[in-house]
Coordinates of C-alpha atoms and ligand atoms in Angstrom, one line a residue:
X24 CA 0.0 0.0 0.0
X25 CA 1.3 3.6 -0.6
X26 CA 0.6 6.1 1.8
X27 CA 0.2 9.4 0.7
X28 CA 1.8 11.6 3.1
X29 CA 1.4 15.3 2.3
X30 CA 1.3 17.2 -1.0
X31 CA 3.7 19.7 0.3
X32 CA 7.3 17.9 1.1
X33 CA 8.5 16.7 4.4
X34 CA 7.5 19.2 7.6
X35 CA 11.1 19.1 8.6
X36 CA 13.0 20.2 5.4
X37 CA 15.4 22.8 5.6
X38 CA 16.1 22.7 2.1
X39 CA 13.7 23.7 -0.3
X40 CA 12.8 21.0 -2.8
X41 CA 8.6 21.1 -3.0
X42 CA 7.2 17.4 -4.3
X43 CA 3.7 17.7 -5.4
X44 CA 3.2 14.6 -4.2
X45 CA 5.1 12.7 -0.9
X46 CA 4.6 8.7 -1.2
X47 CA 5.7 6.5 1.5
X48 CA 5.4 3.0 0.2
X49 CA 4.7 -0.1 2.4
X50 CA 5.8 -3.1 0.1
X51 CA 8.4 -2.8 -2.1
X52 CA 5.8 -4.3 -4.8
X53 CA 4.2 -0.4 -4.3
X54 CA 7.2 1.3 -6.5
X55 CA 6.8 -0.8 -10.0
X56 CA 3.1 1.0 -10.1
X57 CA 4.9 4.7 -9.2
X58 CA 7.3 4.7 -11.3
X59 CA 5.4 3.5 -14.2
X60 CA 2.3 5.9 -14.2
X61 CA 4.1 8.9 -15.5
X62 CA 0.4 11.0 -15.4
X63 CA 0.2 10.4 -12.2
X64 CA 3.1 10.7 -10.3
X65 CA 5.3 13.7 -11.7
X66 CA 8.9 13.8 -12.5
X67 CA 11.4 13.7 -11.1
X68 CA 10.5 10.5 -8.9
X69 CA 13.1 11.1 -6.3
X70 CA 13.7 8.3 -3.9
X71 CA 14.0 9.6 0.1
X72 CA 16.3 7.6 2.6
X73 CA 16.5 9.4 6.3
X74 CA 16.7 12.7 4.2
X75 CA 20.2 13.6 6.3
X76 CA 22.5 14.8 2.9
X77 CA 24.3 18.0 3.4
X78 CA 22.9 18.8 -0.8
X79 CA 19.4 18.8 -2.6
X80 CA 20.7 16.0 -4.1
X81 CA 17.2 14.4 -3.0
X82 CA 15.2 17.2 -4.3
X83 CA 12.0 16.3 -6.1
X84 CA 10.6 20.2 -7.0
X85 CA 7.1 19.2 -8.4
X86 CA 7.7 15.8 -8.7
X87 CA 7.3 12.6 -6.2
X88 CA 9.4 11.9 -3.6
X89 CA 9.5 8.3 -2.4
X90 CA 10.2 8.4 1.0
X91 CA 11.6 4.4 1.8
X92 CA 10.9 4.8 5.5
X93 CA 8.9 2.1 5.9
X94 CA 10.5 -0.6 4.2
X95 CA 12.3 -1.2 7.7
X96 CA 12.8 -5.1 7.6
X97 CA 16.3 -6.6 8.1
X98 CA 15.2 -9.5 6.5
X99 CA 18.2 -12.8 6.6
X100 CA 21.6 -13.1 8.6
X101 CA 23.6 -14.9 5.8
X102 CA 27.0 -16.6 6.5
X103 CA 29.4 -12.8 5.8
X104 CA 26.7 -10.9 4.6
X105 CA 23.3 -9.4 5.9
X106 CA 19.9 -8.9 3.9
X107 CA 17.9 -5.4 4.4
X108 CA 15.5 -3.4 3.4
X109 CA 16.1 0.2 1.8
X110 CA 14.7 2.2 4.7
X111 CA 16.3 0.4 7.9
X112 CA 18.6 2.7 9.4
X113 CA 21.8 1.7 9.9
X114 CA 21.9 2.2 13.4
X115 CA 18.9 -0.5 13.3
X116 CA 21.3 -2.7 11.4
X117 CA 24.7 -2.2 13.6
X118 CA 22.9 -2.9 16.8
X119 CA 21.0 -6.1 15.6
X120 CA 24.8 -7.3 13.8
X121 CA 26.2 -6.5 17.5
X122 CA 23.8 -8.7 19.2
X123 CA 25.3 -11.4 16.4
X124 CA 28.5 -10.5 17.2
X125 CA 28.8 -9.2 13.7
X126 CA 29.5 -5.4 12.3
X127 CA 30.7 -4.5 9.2
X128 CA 33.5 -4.0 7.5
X129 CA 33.2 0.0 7.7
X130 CA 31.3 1.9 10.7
X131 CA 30.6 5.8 10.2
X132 CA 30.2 7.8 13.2
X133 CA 26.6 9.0 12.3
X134 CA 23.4 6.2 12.2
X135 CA 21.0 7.8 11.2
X136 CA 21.3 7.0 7.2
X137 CA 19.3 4.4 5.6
X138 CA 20.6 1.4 4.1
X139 CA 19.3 2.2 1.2
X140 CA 21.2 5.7 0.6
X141 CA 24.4 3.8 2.0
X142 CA 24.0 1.9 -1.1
X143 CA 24.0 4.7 -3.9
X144 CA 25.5 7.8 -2.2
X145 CA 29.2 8.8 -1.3
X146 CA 29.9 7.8 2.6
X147 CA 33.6 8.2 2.5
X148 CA 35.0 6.5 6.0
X149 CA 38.7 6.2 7.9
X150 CA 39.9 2.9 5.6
X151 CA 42.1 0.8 7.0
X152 CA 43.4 -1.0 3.8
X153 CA 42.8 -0.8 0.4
X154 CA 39.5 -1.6 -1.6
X155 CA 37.3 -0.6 0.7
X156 CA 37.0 3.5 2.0
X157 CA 33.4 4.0 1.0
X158 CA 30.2 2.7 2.8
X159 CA 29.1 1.4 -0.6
X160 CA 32.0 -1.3 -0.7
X161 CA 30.4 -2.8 1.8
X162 CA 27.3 -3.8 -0.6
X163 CA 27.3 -7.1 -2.5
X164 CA 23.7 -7.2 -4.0
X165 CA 20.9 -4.4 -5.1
X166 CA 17.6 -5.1 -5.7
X167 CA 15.5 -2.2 -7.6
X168 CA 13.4 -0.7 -9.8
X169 CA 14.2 0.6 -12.8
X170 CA 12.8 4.1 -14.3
X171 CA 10.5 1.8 -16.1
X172 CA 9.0 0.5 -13.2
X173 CA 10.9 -3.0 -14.3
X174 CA 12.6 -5.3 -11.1
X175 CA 16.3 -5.6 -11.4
X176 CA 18.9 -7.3 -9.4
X177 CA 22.6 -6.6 -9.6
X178 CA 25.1 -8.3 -7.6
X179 CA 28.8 -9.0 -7.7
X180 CA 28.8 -11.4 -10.4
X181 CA 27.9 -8.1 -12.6
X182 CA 31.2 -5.8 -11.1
X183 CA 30.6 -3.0 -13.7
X184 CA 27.1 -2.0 -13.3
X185 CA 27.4 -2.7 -9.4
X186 CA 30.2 -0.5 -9.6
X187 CA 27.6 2.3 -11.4
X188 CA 25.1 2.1 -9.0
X189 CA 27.1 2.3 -5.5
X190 CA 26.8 5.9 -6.8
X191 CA 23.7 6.7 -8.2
X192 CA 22.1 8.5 -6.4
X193 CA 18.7 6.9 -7.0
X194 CA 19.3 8.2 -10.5
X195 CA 19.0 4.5 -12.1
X196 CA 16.3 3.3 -10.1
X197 CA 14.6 3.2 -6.9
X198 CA 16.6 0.5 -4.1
X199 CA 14.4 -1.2 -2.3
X200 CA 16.5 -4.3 -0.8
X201 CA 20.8 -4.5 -0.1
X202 CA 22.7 -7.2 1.0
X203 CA 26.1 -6.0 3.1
X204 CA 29.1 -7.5 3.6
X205 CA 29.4 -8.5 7.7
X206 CA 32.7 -9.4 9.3
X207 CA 33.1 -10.4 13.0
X208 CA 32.8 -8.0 15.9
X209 CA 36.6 -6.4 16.1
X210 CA 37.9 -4.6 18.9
X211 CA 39.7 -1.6 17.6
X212 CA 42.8 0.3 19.7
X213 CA 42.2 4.4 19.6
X214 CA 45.2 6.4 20.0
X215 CA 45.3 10.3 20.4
X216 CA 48.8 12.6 19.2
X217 CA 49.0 16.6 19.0
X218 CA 50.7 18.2 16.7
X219 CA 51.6 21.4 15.1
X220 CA 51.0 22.0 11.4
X221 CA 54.8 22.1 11.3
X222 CA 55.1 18.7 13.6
X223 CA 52.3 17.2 11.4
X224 CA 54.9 17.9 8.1
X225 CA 57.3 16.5 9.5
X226 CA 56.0 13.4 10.8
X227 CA 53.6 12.7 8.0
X228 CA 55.2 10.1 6.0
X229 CA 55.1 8.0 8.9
X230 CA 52.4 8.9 10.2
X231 CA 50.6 7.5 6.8
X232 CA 53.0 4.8 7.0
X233 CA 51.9 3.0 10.1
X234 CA 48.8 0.4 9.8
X235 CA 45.6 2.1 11.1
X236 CA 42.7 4.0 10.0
X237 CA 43.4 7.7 10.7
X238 CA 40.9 10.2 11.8
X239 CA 42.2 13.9 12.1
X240 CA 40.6 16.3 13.9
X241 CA 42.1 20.0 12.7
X242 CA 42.1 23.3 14.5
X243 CA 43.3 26.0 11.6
X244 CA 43.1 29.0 14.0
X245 CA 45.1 27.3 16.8
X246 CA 47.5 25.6 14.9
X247 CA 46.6 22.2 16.4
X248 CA 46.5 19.3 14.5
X249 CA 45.1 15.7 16.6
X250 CA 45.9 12.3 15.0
X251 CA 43.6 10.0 15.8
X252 CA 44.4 6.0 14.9
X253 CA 41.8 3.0 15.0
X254 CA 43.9 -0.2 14.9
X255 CA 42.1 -3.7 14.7
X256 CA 43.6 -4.8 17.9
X257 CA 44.5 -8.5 17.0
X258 CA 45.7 -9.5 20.3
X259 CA 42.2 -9.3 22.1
X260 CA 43.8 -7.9 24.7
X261 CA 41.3 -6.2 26.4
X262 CA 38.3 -8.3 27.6
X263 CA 35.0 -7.2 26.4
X264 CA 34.0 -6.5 30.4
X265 CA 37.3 -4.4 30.6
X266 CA 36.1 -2.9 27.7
X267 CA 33.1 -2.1 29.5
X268 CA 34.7 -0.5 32.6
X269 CA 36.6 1.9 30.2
X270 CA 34.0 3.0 28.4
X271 CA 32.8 5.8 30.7
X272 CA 36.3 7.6 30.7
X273 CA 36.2 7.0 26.9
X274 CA 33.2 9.3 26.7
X275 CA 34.5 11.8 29.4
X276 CA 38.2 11.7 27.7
X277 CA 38.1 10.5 24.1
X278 CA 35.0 10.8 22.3
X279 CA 34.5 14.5 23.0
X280 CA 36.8 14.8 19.9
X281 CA 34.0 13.3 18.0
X282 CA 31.6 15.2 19.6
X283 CA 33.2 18.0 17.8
X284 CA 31.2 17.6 15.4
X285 CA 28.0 16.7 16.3
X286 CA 27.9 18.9 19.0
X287 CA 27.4 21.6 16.1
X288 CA 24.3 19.9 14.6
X289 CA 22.1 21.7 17.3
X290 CA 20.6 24.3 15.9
X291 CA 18.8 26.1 18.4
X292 CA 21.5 29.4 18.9
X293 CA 21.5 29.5 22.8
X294 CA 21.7 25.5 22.9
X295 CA 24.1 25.9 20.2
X296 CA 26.8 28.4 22.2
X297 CA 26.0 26.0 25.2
X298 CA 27.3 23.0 23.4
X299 CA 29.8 24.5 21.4
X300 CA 31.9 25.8 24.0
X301 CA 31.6 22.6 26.1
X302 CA 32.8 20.6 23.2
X303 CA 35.2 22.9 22.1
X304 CA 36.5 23.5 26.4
X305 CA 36.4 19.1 26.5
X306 CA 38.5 19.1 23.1
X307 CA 41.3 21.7 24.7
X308 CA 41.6 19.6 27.7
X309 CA 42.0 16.2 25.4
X310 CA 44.7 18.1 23.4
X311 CA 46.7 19.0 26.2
X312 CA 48.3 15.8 26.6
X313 CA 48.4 12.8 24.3
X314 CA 45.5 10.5 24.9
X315 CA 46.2 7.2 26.0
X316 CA 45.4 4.2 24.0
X317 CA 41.9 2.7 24.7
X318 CA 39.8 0.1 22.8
X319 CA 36.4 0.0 21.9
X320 CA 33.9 -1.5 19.0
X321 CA 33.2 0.6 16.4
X322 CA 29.5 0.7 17.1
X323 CA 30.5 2.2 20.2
X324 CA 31.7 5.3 18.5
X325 CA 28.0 5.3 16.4
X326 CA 25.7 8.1 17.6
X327 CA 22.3 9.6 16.5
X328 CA 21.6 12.9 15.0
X329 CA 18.5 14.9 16.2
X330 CA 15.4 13.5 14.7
X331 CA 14.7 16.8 12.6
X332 CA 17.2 16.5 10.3
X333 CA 16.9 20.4 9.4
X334 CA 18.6 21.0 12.4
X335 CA 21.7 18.8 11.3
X336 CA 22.1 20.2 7.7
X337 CA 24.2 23.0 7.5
X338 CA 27.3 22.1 9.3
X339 CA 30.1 20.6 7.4
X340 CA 31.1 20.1 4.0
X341 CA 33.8 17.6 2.8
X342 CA 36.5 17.6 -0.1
X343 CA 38.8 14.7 -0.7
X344 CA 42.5 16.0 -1.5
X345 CA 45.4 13.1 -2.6
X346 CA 47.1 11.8 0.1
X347 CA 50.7 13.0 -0.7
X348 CA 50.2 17.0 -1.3
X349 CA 48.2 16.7 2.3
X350 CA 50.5 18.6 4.7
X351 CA 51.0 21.2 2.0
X352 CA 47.7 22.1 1.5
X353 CA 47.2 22.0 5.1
X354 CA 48.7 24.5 5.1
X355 CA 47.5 26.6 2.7
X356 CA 44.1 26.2 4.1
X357 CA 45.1 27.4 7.7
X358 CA 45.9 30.5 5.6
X359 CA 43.5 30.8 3.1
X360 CA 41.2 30.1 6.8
X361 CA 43.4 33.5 8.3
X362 CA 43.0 35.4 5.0
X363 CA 39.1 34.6 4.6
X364 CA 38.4 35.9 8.3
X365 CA 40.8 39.3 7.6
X366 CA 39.0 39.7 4.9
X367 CA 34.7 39.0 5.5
X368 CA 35.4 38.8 9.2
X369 CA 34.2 35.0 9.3
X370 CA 35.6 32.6 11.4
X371 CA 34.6 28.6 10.3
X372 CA 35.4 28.2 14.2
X373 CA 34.6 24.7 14.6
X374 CA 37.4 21.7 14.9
X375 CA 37.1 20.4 11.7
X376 CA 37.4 16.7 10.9
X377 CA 39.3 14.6 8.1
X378 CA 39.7 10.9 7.3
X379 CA 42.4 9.6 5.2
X380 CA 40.8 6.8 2.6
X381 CA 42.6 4.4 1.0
X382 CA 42.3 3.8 -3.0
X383 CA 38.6 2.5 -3.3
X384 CA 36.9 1.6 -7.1
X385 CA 34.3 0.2 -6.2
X386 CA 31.9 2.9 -7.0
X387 CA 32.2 5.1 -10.2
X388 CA 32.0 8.5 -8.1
X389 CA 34.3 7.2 -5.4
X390 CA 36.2 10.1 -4.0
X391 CA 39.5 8.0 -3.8
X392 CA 39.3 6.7 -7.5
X393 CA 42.4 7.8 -8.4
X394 CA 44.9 6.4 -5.6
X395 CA 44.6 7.3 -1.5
X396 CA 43.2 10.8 -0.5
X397 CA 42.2 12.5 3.0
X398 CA 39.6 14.6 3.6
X399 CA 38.7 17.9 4.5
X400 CA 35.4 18.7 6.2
X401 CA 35.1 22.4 7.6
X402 CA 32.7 22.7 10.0
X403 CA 30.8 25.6 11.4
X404 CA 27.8 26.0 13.5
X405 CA 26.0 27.1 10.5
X406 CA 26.7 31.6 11.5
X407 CA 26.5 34.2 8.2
X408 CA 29.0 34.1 6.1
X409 CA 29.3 30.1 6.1
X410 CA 27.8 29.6 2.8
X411 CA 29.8 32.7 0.9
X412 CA 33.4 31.2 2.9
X413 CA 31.7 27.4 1.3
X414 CA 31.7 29.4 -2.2
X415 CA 35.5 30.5 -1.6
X416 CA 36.7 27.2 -0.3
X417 CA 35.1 24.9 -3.0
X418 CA 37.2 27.1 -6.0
X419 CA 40.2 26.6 -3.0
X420 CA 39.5 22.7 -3.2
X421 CA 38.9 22.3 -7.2
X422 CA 42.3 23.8 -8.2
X423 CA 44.2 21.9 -5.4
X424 CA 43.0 18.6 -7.2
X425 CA 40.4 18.1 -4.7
X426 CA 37.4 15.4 -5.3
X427 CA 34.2 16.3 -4.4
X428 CA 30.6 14.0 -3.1
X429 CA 27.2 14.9 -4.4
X430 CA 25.6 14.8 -1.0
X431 CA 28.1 15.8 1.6
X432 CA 29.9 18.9 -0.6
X433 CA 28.0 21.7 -0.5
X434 CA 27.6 24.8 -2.9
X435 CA 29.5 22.7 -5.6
X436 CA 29.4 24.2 -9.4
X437 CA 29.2 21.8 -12.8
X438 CA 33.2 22.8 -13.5
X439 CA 33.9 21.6 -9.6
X440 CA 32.3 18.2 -10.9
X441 CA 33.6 18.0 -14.6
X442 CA 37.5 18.9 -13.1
X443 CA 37.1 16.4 -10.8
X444 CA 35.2 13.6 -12.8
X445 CA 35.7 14.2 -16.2
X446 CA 35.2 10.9 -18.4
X447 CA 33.7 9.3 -15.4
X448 CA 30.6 12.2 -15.2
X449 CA 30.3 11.7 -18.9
X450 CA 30.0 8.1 -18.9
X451 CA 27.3 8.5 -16.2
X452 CA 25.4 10.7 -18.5
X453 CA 25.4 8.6 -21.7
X454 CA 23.9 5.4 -19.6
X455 CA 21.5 7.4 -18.1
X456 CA 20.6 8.9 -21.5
X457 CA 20.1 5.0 -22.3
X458 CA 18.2 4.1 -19.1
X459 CA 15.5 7.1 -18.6
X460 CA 14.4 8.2 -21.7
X461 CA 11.5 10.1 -19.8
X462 CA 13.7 11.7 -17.1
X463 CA 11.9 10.3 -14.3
X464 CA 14.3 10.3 -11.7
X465 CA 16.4 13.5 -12.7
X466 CA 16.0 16.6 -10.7
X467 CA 17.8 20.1 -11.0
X468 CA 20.4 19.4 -8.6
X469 CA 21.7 16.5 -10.9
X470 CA 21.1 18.1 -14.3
X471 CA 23.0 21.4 -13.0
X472 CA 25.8 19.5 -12.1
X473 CA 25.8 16.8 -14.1
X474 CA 24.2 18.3 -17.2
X475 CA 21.4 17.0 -19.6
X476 CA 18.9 13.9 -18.6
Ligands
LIG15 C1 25.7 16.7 10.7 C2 25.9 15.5 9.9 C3 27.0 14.7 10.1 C4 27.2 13.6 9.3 N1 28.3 12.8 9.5 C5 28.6 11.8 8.7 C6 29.7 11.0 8.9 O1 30.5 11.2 9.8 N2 29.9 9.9 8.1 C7 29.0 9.6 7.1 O2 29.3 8.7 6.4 N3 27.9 10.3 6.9 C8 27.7 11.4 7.7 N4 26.5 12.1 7.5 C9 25.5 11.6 6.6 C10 25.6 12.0 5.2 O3 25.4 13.4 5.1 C11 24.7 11.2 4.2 O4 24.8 12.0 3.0 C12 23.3 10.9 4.5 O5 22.9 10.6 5.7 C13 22.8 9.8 3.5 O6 21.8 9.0 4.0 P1 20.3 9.4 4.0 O7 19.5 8.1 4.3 O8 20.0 10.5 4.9 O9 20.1 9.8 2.5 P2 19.1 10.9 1.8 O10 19.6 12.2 2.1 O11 17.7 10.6 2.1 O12 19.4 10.5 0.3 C14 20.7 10.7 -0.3 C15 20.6 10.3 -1.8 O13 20.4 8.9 -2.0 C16 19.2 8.8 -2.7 N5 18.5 7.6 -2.2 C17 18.1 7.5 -0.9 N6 17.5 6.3 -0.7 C18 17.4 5.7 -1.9 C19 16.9 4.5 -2.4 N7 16.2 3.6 -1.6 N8 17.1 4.2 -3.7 C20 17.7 5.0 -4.6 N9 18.2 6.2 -4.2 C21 18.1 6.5 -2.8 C22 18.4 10.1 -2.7 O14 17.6 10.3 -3.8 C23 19.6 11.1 -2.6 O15 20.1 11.3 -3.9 C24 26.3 13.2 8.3 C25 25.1 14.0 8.1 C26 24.9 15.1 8.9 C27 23.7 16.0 8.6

């Protein structure tokens, strides 16, 4: 059964984006009938995961949005891999893997997205080897539904157009079922460093050297740079109830540097200052001194936005630059952050985070395509000025070489996405030329940036 949930878009939207009509589907035998009645339900038919992108990459302006929220099944534990529907949130799917003693392979810090969004969209994560730095390397199967309104599976025995569609962006077809790759429960060693910018040069070719997955949390206007390392700790040398005991001085003493973060998703403005300060007072003590290594699960780590997911949107952005011009560009952005503030008197004043990502191909707009990268995700509680120093930065990132995501970069422009992707943006054109004659599942977002249907 569809449900027809408004005619005016989702209550809680901060972006604009307008769907005439707002379809929440029950069965996944619901979509077929959608997307095949092109007089009834407008173009573009945009498929709706927990609606948590930083873009309007979801945007369906006078079309039909699809919102998969209720397809919420995890459906079959599989020997390495997990069945799901499109709309279970993955913070649904970590806990019940847990309770397995399962995870997978890659755990973001944020659960609110839905499976099905993990399967098509760029969730760049801290890798710890190569082959696998993006959410959507975790997926071995896709079931969904064409422009048509036709069922489709894909899975691995068909690399290529799997490869297409762990980035589509719901721009080949509506997801309604995944299959992800599980691997036993790991316990993973976390170790803190501090450096300088100038410490961080000098010590970066070992720094990238060493195994681990490295999360960096950067601090352009007080020259602090914190080096953050998630080993697999092979040894087991922490039982889980030790792990247990820990935990609570992990939360006082660690995991306020993630908290960086997603402390600044509130948006309320005297909440916001509240929070702010405490994360950003908490973050100054950890930095004083080198944290000590402690372990944990990854899941541990996992945390919920706010429900509204308006009040989440407009706090970071995220660029991919290669991982050997890293410490110089570093440095050129803890300038060009000191000559943007001289200049408009803004400030992005919020500990910013980074990931390094090893090479990943599994997906066609995979920011680390072209060898390893780390990221760079300002931050900002979202003041004026944010979006005009997003405008400056983005032309910053494009001629450093940077690679951009369609729903985590914001303000991006068509040349940001034709530098960046080139042959690959134009061989994502001509199939979907092929596959949607009609344009049904194009929206402006895509068609600015990407160009034609
Ligand atoms: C403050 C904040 C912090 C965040 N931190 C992180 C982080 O640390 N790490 C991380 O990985 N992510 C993080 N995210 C999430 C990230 O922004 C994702 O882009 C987002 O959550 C994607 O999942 P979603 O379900 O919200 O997708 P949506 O925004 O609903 O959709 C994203 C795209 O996928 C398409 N889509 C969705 N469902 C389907 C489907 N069933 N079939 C076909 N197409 C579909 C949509 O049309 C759209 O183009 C953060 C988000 C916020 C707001």
């Amino acid at each position: 059964m569809v449900l027809k949930v408004n005619s005016a878009g989702p209550e809680n939207s901060g972006v604009f984006r307008r769907p005439r009509l707002l379809l929440r589907p029950t069965h996944a035998e619901d979509i077929p009938g959608i997307l095949a009645k092109v007089n009834s339900y407008p173009n573009p038919v945009r498929a709706v995961g927990a609606d948590y992108s930083q873009t309007r990459c979801v945007g369906s302006d006078g079309g039909t949005a699809v919102d998969t929220t209720a397809l919420d099944k995890i459906m079959e534990f599989q020997d390495g891999t997990v069945r799901a529907q499109a709309g279970v949130r993955l913070s649904q799917l970590v806990r019940a893997l847990t309770e397995r003693g399962l995870e997978l392979p890659l755990t973001p810090e944020i659960g609110n997205m839905s499976v099905g969004a993990l399967a098509v969209t760029t969730l760049p994560q801290a890798s710890q080897s190569e082959g696998m730095a993006q959410m959507s390397a975790c997926i071995t199967e896709i079931k969904l539904i064409t422009p048509q309104g036709r069922q489709m599976t894909v899975t691995e025995r068909d690399p290529d157009l799997l490869r297409v569609l762990r980035s589509s962006f719901g721009l080949l077809g509506i997801v309604h079922e995944v299959v992800l790759r599980t691997v036993p429960l790991r316990q993973i060693k976390i170790d803190y460093q501090v450096f300088t910018l100038a410490e961080f040069a000098a010590r970066y070719q070992e720094l990238i050297g060493a195994p681990g997955a490295l999360r960096l949390h950067l601090a352009p206007f007080s020259d602090r740079i914190t080096v953050e390392r998630r080993s697999i700790d092979r040894g087991n040398s922490t039982s889980r109830s030790g792990i247990w005991q820990i935990r609570n001085s992990v939360m006082r003493n660690v995991l306020p540097a993630f908290g960086a973060s997603v402390g600044s998703v509130l948006a309320g403005p005297g909440l916001r200052s509240a929070v702010l300060s405490g994360v950003q007072r908490a973050l100054n003590a950890t930095q004083t001194r080198d944290a000590r290594g402690v372990v944990m699960y990854a899941h541990e780590w996992m945390r919920d936005l706010p429900a509204e997911s308006w009040k989440a949107r407009y706090t970071y952005s995220l660029w991919a630059f290669p991982e050997q011009e890293y410490p110089r560009l570093l440095a050129e952005y803890f300038a060009f952050c000191r000559t943007h503030f001289r200049q408009h008197r803004y400030r992005c004043n919020l500990v910013h985070g980074a990931s390094r990502l090893h090479r990943d191909r599994s997906s066609l707009f995979s920011v680390s395509h072209a060898g390893n990268m780390v990221t760079l995700e300002p931050s900002s509680g979202g003041e004026p000025g944010w979006d005009d120093f997003l405008i400056d930065f983005n032309d910053f990132a494009s001629d450093n070489g940077a690679t951009p995501t369609f729903n985590q970069t914001r303000a991006l422009k068509p040349e940001h996405v034709a530098k960046a992707f080139g042959d690959r943006a134009r061989l994502f054109r001509a199939l979907r030329k092929r596959t949607d004659a009609l344009n049904r599942l194009n929206n402006c977002y895509f068609s600015n940036l990407l160009g034609g249907t």
